[in-house]
Coordinates of N, CA and C in Angstrom, one line a residue:
X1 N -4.4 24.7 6.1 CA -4.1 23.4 5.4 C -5.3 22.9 4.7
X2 N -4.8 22.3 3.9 CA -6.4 22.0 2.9 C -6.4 20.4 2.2
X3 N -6.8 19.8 2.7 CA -6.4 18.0 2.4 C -7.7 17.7 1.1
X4 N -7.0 17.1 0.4 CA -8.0 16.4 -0.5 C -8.0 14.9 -0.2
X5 N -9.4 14.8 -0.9 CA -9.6 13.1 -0.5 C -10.0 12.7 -1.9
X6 N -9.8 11.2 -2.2 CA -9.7 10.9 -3.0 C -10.5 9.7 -3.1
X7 N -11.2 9.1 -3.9 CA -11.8 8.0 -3.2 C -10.8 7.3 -4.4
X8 N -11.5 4.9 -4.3 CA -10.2 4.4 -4.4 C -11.0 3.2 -5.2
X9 N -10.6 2.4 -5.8 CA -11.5 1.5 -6.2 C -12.1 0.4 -5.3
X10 N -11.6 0.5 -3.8 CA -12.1 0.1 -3.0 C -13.1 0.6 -2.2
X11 N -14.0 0.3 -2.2 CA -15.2 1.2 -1.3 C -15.1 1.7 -0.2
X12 N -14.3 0.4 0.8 CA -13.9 0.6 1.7 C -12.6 1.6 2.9
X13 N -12.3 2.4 1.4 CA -10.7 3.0 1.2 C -11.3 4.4 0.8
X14 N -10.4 5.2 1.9 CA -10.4 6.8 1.3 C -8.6 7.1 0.9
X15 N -8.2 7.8 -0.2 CA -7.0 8.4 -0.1 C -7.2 10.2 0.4
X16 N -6.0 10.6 1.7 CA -6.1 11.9 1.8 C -4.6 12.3 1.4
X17 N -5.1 13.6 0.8 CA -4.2 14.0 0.1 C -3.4 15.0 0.9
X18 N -2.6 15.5 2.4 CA -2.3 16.7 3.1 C -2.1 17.7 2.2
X19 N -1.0 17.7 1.1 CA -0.2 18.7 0.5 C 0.6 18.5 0.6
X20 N 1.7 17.9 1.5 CA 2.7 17.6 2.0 C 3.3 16.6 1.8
X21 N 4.6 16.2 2.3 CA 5.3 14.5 2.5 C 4.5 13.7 3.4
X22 N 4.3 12.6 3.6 CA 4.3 11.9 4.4 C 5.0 11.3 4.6
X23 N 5.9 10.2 3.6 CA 7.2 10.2 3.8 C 7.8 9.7 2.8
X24 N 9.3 10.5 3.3 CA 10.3 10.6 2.2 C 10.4 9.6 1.2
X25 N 10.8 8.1 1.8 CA 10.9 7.0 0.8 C 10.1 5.7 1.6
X26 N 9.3 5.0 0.8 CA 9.1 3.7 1.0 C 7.5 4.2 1.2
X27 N 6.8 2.9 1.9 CA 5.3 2.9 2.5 C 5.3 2.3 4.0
X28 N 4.2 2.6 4.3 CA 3.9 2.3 5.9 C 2.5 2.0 6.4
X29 N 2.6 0.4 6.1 CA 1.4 -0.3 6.3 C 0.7 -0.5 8.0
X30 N -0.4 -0.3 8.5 CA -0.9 -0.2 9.6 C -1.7 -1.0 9.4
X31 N -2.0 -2.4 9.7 CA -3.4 -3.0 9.6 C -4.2 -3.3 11.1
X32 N -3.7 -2.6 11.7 CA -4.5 -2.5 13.1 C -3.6 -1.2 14.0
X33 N -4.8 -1.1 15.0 CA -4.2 0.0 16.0 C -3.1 -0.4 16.6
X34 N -2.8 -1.8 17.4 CA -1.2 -2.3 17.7 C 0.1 -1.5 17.1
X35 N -0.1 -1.7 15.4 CA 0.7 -2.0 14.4 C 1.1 -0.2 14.4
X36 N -0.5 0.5 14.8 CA 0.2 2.2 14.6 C 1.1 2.6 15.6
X37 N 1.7 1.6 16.9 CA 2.0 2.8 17.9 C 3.3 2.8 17.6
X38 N 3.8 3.1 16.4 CA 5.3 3.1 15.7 C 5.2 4.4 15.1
X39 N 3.9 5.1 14.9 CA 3.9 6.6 14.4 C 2.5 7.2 15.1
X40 N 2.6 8.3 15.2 CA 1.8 9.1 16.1 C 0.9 9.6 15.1
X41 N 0.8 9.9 13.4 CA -0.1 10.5 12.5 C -1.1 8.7 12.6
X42 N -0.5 7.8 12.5 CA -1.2 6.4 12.3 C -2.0 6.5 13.6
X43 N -1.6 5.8 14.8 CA -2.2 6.4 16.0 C -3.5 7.3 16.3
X44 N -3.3 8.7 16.2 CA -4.2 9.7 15.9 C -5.4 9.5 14.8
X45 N -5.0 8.6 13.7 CA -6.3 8.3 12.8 C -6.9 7.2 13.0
X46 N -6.3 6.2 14.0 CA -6.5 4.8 14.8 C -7.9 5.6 15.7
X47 N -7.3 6.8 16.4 CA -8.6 6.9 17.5 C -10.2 7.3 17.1
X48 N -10.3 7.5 15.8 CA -11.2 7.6 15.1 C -12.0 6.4 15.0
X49 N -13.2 6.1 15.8 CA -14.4 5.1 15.4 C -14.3 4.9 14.3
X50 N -14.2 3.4 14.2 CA -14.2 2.7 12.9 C -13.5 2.6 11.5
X51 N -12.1 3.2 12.1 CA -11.2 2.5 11.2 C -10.4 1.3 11.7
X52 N -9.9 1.0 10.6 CA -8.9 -0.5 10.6 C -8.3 -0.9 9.9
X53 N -7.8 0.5 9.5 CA -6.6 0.3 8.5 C -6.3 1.5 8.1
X54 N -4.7 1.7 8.2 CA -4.1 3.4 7.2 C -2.8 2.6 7.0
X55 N -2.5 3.4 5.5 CA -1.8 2.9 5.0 C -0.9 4.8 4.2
X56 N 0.4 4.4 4.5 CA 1.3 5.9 4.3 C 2.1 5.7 2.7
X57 N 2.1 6.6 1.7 CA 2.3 6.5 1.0 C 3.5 7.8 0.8
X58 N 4.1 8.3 -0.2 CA 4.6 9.4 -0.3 C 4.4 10.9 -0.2
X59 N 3.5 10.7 -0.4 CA 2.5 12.1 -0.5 C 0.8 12.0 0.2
X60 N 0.2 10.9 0.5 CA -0.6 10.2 0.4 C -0.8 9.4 1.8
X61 N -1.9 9.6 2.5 CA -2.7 8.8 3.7 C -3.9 8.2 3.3
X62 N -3.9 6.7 3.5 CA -5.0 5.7 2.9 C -5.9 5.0 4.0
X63 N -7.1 5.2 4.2 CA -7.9 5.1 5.7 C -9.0 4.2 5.4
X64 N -8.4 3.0 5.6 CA -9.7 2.0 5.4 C -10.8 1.9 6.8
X65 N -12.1 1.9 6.6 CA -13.3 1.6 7.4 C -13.4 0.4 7.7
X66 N -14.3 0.1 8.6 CA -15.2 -0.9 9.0 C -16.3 -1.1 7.9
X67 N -16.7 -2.1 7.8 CA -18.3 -2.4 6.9 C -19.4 -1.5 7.1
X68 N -19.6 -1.5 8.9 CA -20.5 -1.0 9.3 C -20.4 0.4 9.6
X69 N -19.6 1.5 9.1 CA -19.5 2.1 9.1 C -19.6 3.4 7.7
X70 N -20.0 4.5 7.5 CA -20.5 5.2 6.6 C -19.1 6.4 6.6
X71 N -18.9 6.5 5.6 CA -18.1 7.4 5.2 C -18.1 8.7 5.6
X72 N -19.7 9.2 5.5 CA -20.1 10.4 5.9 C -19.8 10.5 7.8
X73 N -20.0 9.8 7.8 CA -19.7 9.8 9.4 C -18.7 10.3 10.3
X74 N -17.3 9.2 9.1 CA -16.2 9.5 10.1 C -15.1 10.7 9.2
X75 N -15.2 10.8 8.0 CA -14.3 11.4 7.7 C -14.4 12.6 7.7
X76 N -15.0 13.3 8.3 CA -14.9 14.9 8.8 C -13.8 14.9 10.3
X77 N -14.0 13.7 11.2 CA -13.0 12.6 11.9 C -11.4 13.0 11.4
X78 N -11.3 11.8 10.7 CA -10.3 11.7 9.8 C -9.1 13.1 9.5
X79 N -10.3 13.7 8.4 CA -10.2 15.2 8.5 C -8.8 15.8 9.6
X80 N -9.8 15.6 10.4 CA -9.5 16.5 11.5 C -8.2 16.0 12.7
X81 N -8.4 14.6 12.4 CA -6.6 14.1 12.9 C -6.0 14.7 12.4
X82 N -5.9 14.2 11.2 CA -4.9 14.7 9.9 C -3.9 15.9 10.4
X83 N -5.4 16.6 10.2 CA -4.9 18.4 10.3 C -4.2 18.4 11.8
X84 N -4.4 18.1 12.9 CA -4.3 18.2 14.0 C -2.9 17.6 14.3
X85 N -2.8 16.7 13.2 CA -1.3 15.7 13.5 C -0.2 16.9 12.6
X86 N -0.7 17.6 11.6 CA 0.4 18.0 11.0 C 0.1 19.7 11.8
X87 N -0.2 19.6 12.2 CA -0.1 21.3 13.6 C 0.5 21.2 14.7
X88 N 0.7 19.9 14.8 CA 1.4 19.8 16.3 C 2.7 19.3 16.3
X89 N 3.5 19.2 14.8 CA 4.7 19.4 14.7 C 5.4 18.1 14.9
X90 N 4.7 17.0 15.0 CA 5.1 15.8 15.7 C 5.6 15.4 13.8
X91 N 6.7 14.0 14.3 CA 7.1 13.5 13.4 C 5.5 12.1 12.8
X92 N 6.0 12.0 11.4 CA 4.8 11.3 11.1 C 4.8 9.5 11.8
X93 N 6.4 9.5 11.7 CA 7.0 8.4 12.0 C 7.9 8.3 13.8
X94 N 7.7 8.1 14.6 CA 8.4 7.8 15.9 C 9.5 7.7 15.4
X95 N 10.9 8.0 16.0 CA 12.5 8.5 16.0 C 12.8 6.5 16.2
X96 N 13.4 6.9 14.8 CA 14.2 5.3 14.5 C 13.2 4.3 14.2
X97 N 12.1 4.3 13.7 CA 11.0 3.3 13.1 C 10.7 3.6 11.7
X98 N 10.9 5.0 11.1 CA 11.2 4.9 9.6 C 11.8 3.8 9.0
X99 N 11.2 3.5 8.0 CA 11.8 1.8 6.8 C 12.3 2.4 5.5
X100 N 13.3 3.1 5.2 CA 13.2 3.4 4.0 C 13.2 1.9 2.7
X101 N 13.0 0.7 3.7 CA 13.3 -0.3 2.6 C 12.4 -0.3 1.3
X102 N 12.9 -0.9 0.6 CA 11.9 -1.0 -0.8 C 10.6 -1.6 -0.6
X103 N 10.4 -2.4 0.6 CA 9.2 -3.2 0.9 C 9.7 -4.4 0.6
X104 N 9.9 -4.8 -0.6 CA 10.1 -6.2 -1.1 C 10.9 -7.0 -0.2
X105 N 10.5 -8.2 0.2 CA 11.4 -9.0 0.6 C 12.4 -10.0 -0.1
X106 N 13.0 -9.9 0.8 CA 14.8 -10.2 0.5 C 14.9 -11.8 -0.4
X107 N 15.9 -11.8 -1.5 CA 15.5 -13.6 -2.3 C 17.1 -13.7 -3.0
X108 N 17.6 -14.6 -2.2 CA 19.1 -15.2 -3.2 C 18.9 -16.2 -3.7
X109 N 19.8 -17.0 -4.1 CA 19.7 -18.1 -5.0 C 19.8 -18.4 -5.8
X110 N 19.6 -19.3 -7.1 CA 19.0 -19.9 -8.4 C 18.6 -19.0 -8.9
X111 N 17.4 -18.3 -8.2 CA 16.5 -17.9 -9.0 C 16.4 -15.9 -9.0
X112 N 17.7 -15.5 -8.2 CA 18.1 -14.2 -7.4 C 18.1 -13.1 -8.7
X113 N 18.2 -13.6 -10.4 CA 18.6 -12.9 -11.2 C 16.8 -12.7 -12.4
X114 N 15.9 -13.1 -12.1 CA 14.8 -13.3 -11.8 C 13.9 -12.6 -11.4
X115 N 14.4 -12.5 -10.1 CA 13.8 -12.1 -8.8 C 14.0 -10.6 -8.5
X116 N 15.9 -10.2 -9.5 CA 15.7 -9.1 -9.6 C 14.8 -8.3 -11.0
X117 N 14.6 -9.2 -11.6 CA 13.8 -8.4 -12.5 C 12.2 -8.4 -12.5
X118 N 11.7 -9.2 -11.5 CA 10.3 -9.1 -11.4 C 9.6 -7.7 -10.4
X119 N 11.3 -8.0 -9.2 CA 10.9 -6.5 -8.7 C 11.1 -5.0 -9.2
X120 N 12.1 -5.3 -10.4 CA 12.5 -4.0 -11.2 C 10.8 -3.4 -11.9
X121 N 10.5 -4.9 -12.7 CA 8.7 -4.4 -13.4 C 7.7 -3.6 -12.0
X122 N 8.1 -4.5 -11.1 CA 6.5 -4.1 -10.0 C 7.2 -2.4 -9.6
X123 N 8.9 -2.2 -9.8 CA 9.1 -0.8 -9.1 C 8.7 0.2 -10.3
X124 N 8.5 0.1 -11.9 CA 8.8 1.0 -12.6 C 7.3 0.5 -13.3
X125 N 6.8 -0.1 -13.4 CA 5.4 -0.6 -13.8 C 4.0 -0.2 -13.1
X126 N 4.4 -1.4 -12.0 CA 2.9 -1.3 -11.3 C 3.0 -0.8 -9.8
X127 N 3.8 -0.4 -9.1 CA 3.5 0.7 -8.2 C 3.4 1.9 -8.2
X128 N 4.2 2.5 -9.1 CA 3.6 3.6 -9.4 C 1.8 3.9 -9.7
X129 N 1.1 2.5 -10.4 CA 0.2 3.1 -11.0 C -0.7 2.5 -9.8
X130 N -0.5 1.5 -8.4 CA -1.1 1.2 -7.8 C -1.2 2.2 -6.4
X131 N 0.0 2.8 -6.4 CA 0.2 4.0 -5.9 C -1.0 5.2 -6.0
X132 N -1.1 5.6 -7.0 CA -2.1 6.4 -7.8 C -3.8 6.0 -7.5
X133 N -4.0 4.5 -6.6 CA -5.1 4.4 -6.1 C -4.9 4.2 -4.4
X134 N -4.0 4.6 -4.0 CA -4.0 4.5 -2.7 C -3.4 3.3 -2.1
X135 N -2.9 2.3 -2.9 CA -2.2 1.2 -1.7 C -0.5 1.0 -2.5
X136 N -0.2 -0.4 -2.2 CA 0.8 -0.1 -3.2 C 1.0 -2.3 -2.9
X137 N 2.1 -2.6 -4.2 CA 2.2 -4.1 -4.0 C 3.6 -4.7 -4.1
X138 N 4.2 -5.3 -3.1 CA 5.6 -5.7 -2.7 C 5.6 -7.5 -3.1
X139 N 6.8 -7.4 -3.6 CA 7.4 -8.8 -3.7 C 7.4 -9.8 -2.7
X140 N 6.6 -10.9 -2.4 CA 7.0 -11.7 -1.4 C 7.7 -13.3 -1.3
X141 N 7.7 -13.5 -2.5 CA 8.1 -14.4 -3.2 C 8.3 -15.0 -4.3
X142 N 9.0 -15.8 -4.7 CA 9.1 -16.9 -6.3 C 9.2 -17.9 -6.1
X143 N 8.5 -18.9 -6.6 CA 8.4 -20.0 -6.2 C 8.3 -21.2 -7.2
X144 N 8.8 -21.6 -8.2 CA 9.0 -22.5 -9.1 C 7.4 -22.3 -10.1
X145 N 7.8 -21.0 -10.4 CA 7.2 -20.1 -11.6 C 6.2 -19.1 -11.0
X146 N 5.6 -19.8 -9.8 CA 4.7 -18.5 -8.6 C 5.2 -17.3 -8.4
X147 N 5.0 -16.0 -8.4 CA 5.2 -15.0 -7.8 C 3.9 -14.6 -6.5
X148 N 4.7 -14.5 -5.7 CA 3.8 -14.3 -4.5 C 3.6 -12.3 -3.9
X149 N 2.9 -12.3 -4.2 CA 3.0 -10.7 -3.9 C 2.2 -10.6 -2.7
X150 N 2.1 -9.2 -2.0 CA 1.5 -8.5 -0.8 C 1.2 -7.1 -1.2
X151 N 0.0 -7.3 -0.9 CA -0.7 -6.0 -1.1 C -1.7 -5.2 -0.1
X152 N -1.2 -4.2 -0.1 CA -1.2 -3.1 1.1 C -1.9 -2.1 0.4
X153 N -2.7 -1.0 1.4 CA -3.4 -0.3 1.5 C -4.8 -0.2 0.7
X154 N -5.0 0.4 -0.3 CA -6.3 0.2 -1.2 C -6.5 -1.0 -1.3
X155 N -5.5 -1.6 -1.8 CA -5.0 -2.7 -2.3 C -5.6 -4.1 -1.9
X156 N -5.4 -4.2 -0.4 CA -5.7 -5.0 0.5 C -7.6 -5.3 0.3
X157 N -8.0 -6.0 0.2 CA -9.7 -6.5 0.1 C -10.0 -5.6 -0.8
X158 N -9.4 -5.2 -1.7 CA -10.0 -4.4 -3.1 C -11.3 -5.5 -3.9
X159 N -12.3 -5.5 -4.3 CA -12.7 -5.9 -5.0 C -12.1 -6.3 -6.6
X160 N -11.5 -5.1 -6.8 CA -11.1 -5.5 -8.2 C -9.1 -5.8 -8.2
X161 N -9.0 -6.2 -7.4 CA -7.6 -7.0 -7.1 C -7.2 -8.1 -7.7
X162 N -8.0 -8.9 -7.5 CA -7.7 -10.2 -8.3 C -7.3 -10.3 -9.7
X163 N -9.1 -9.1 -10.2 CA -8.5 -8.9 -11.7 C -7.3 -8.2 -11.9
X164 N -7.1 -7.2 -10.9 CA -5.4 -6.3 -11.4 C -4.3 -7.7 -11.1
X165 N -4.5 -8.4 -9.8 CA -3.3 -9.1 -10.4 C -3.5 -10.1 -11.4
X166 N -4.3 -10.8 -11.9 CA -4.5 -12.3 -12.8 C -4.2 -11.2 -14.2
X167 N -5.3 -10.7 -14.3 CA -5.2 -9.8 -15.9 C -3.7 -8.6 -16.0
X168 N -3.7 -8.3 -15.2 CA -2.6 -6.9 -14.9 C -1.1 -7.5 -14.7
X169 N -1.3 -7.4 -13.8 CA 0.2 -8.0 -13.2 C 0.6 -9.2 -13.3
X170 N 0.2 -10.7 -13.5 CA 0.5 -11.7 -14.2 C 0.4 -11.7 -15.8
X171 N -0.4 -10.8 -16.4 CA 0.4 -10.7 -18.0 C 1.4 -9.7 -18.2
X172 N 1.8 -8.8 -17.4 CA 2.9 -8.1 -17.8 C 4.0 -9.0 -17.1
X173 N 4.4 -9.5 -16.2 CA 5.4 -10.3 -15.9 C 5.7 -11.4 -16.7
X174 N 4.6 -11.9 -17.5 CA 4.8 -13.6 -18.0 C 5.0 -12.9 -19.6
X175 N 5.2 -11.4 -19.9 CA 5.2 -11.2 -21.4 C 6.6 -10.5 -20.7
X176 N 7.1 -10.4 -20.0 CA 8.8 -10.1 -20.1 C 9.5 -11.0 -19.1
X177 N 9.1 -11.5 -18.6 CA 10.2 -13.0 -17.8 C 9.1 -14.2 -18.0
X178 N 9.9 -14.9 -19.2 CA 9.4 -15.9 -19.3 C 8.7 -17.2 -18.4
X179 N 9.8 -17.0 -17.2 CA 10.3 -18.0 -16.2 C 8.9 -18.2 -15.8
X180 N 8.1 -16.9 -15.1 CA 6.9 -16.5 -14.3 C 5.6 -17.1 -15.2
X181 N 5.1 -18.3 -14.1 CA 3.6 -19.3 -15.1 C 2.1 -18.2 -14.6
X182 N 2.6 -18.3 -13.0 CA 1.1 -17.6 -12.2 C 1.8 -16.3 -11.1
X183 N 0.7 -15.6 -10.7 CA 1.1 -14.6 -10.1 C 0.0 -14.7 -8.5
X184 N 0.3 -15.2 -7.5 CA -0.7 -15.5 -6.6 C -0.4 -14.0 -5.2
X185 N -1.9 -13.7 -4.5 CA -1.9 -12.7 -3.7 C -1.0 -14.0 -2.0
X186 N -0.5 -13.0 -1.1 CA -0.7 -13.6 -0.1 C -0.8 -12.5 1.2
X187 N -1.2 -13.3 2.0 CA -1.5 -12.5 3.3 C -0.2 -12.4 4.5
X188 N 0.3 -11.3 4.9 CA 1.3 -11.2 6.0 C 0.9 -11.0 7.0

């Protein structure tokens, strides 16, 4: 088995690449070891010094560090879960805790015809391409012209986040739904 790694615009963020699925549909955010014991590949890269954070993508495992921690250090680590989780045959996901949801959270109302087109842009626009650096970004709200998003994996304390969403993803939404003034991050 031969994993590539990918680095991510976040410093703090490796993408590993198996070769394989990781899973079929949706993403699977971990922001602490608690949060992994719902999959046994999250888990196993949990026991690794000095992470605190993986994040599951389709193809794709996203392994955020500690500050004080050196790259060189742990990801021969890393590595080596990886490989270890996909030899031992185990599911990536614990039996009945797969989400195939879209991520986005759920919005009726006034504003429900909106709400489906801001998540149509972020499904055929910008996750794919946020995808492509290791995290990905879900709908969390609308709010009388606010869009509230969540952002996971790379994504999460990215340095250059702000600018993807203020420059990025608040001008492509406000140049095809009028409705949309600002585009704000928030924390889950």
């Amino acid at each position: 088995m031969f994993i590539q790694t990918e680095s991510t615009p976040n410093p703090a963020t490796l993408k590993f690449l198996p070769g394989q699925t990781v899973l079929e549909a949706g993403t699977a955010d971990f922001p602490s070891a608690d949060a992994a014991a719902k999959s046994p590949l999250a888990s196993r890269i949990f026991s690794v010094d000095g992470v605190t954070g993986v994040f599951f993508g389709n193809d794709f495992v996203t392994v955020t560090k500690a500050d004080s921690v050196e790259w060189d250090h742990i990801k021969p680590a890393i590595l080596g879960a990886v490989m270890e989780h996909y030899q031992s045959g185990q599911p990536v996901m614990a039996d009945g805790s797969a989400d195939p949801a879209s991520g986005h959270a759920e919005h009726s109302g006034e504003d429900a015809e909106i709400v489906n087109q801001i998540k149509e842009l972020l499904d055929s626009r910008v996750r794919p391409a946020v995808a492509q650096d290791g995290g990905d970004i879900t709908f969390h709200g609308f709010d009388r012209g606010v869009v509230y998003l969540h952002m996971q994996g790379a994504c999460a304390g990215c340095p250059s986040s702000t600018l993807t969403l203020k420059m990025g993803i608040e001008n492509l939404l406000r140049h095809y739904i009028p409705e949309v003034t600002e585009v704000r991050p928030v924390a889950v």
